Amino acid sequence: RVREAATAAHGSLVERVRVLEGRCEVAEREVSDLAASTAERCQALSDKADCAAAAIDSVEAGLQIGDVLAQTTASRAGEALARLELLERDCTTKIDAAYWQPQMDALERAGRKIETRLAELERGVSTRLQGEATRRDALTAHVQESLKTAFEKLGQSRHVREASGGTQPTTGCVEVATWSTME
């Protein structure tokens, strides 16, 4: 009986140990999962902190740039106001016509010189165009005269062939047209 009781107790202890080992394994897994999730949260929190620090740095840099820009703008505005005050003081003294007279005379001389050059250029172009037109007309008359002479010679040779009993060619007949009839 003691042996049975010892065997039953031993079986019960073995069963309890196995249940406890299972519980310990579950607890270990929960602890490792908890540690992993805590590490992930810590890493995410660290990443967020790094991003926030970078954002703060960029905001600080932007503020510094804004301050420098404002200072530069203020100094330039001050310089512009100083120049404006000097200009206003200078404008209070009246400038008379004698001050501008040399510049106006120079402008008038330059204008007359340009007009003279333009008139010369117009005359030169007109003369050249007239000469070119005369030359073109002479060349046209010469070409017409040469063509007329050539066609007359061709016509005479045809009459000579007809008189000698030759046959008149059926191809290559040319009809003479002068410039005056084409215009």
Coordinates of C-alpha atoms in Angstrom, one line a residue:
R1 CA 0.0 0.0 0.0
V2 CA 2.7 2.4 0.7
R3 CA 4.3 1.4 -2.5
E4 CA 1.0 2.1 -4.3
A5 CA 0.7 5.3 -2.4
A6 CA 4.3 6.2 -3.3
T7 CA 3.8 5.3 -6.9
A8 CA 0.5 7.3 -7.0
A9 CA 2.3 10.2 -5.3
H10 CA 5.2 9.9 -7.7
G11 CA 2.9 9.8 -10.7
S12 CA 1.0 12.8 -9.3
L13 CA 4.3 14.6 -8.7
V14 CA 5.5 13.8 -12.2
E15 CA 2.2 15.1 -13.6
R16 CA 2.5 18.3 -11.5
V17 CA 6.1 18.8 -12.6
R18 CA 5.0 18.4 -16.2
V19 CA 2.2 20.8 -15.8
L20 CA 4.6 23.2 -14.0
E21 CA 7.1 22.8 -16.8
G22 CA 4.4 23.6 -19.4
R23 CA 3.4 26.7 -17.3
C24 CA 7.0 27.7 -17.0
E25 CA 7.5 27.4 -20.8
V26 CA 4.4 29.5 -21.4
A27 CA 5.6 32.1 -18.9
E28 CA 9.1 32.1 -20.5
R29 CA 7.5 32.6 -23.9
E30 CA 5.3 35.4 -22.6
V31 CA 8.4 37.0 -21.0
S32 CA 10.4 36.7 -24.2
D33 CA 7.5 38.1 -26.3
L34 CA 7.1 40.9 -23.8
A35 CA 10.8 41.6 -23.9
A36 CA 10.7 41.6 -27.8
S37 CA 7.7 43.9 -27.9
T38 CA 9.3 46.2 -25.3
A39 CA 12.5 46.3 -27.4
E40 CA 10.4 47.1 -30.5
R41 CA 8.5 49.8 -28.7
C42 CA 11.8 51.2 -27.3
Q43 CA 13.3 51.1 -30.8
A44 CA 10.2 52.9 -32.3
L45 CA 10.3 55.4 -29.5
S46 CA 14.0 56.0 -30.2
D47 CA 13.3 56.4 -33.9
K48 CA 10.6 58.9 -33.1
A49 CA 12.9 60.8 -30.8
D50 CA 15.6 60.9 -33.5
C51 CA 13.0 62.2 -36.0
A52 CA 11.8 64.8 -33.5
A53 CA 15.4 65.9 -32.8
A54 CA 16.0 66.2 -36.6
A55 CA 12.8 68.2 -37.0
I56 CA 13.8 70.5 -34.0
D57 CA 17.2 70.9 -35.6
S58 CA 15.7 71.9 -39.0
V59 CA 13.3 74.3 -37.3
E60 CA 16.2 75.9 -35.4
A61 CA 18.2 76.2 -38.6
G62 CA 15.1 77.7 -40.3
L63 CA 14.7 80.2 -37.4
Q64 CA 18.4 81.1 -37.6
I65 CA 18.1 81.6 -41.4
G66 CA 15.0 83.7 -40.8
D67 CA 16.8 85.8 -38.2
V68 CA 19.7 86.4 -40.6
L69 CA 17.4 87.2 -43.4
A70 CA 15.4 89.7 -41.2
Q71 CA 18.7 91.3 -40.1
T72 CA 20.0 91.6 -43.7
T73 CA 16.6 93.0 -44.9
A74 CA 16.5 95.5 -42.1
S75 CA 20.1 96.7 -42.8
R76 CA 19.3 97.0 -46.5
A77 CA 16.1 98.8 -45.8
G78 CA 18.1 101.2 -43.5
E79 CA 20.6 101.8 -46.3
A80 CA 17.9 102.4 -48.8
L81 CA 16.2 104.9 -46.5
A82 CA 19.5 106.7 -46.0
R83 CA 20.0 106.9 -49.8
L84 CA 16.5 108.1 -50.2
E85 CA 17.1 110.8 -47.7
L86 CA 20.2 111.9 -49.5
L87 CA 18.3 111.9 -52.8
E88 CA 15.5 114.0 -51.3
R89 CA 18.1 116.5 -50.1
D90 CA 19.7 116.6 -53.5
C91 CA 16.3 117.1 -55.2
T92 CA 15.6 120.1 -53.0
T93 CA 18.2 122.0 -55.0
K94 CA 16.8 122.9 -58.4
I95 CA 18.8 121.8 -61.5
D96 CA 18.7 124.6 -64.2
A97 CA 18.4 124.2 -68.0
A98 CA 22.1 125.0 -68.4
Y99 CA 22.9 121.6 -66.8
W100 CA 21.0 119.7 -69.5
Q101 CA 21.8 121.8 -72.5
P102 CA 25.1 120.0 -73.5
Q103 CA 23.3 116.6 -73.4
M104 CA 20.4 117.9 -75.5
D105 CA 22.8 119.4 -78.0
A106 CA 24.7 116.2 -78.3
L107 CA 21.4 114.3 -78.8
E108 CA 20.3 116.7 -81.5
R109 CA 23.6 116.4 -83.4
A110 CA 23.4 112.6 -83.2
G111 CA 19.9 112.6 -84.5
R112 CA 20.8 114.8 -87.5
K113 CA 23.8 112.6 -88.2
I114 CA 21.7 109.5 -88.2
E115 CA 19.1 111.2 -90.5
T116 CA 21.8 112.2 -92.9
R117 CA 23.2 108.7 -93.0
L118 CA 19.7 107.3 -93.5
A119 CA 19.0 109.6 -96.5
E120 CA 22.4 108.7 -98.1
L121 CA 21.6 105.0 -97.6
E122 CA 18.1 105.5 -99.2
R123 CA 19.6 107.3 -102.2
G124 CA 22.2 104.5 -102.6
V125 CA 19.7 101.7 -102.4
S126 CA 17.4 103.6 -104.9
T127 CA 20.2 104.1 -107.3
R128 CA 21.3 100.5 -107.0
L129 CA 17.8 99.2 -107.6
Q130 CA 17.3 101.4 -110.6
G131 CA 20.7 100.2 -112.0
E132 CA 19.7 96.5 -111.4
A133 CA 16.3 97.1 -113.1
T134 CA 18.0 98.6 -116.1
R135 CA 20.5 95.8 -116.3
R136 CA 17.7 93.2 -116.0
D137 CA 15.7 94.9 -118.8
A138 CA 18.9 94.9 -121.0
L139 CA 19.6 91.2 -120.3
T140 CA 15.9 90.4 -121.0
A141 CA 16.0 92.2 -124.3
H142 CA 19.4 90.5 -125.2
V143 CA 18.0 87.1 -124.4
Q144 CA 14.8 87.8 -126.4
E145 CA 16.9 89.0 -129.4
S146 CA 19.2 85.9 -129.2
L147 CA 16.2 83.5 -129.0
K148 CA 14.6 85.3 -131.9
T149 CA 17.7 85.1 -134.0
A150 CA 18.2 81.4 -133.2
F151 CA 14.6 80.6 -134.1
E152 CA 14.9 82.5 -137.3
K153 CA 18.0 80.5 -138.2
L154 CA 16.1 77.3 -137.4
G155 CA 13.2 78.5 -139.6
Q156 CA 15.5 79.3 -142.5
S157 CA 17.2 75.9 -142.3
R158 CA 13.7 74.3 -142.4
H159 CA 12.7 76.2 -145.5
V160 CA 16.0 75.2 -147.1
R161 CA 15.3 71.6 -146.4
E162 CA 11.8 71.8 -147.7
A163 CA 13.1 73.5 -150.9
S164 CA 15.7 70.8 -151.4
G165 CA 13.0 68.1 -151.1
G166 CA 13.8 67.0 -147.6
T167 CA 11.3 65.8 -145.2
Q168 CA 10.1 67.9 -142.3
P169 CA 10.7 66.4 -138.9
T170 CA 7.6 65.6 -137.0
T171 CA 9.2 65.8 -133.6
G172 CA 11.1 68.7 -132.1
C173 CA 8.9 71.4 -133.4
V174 CA 9.4 74.6 -131.5
E175 CA 6.9 77.4 -131.2
V176 CA 8.4 80.8 -130.8
A177 CA 7.0 83.0 -128.0
T178 CA 8.4 86.4 -127.3
W179 CA 8.4 88.1 -123.9
S180 CA 6.0 90.7 -125.2
T181 CA 3.4 88.1 -126.0
M182 CA 3.8 86.3 -122.7
E183 CA 3.3 89.5 -120.5

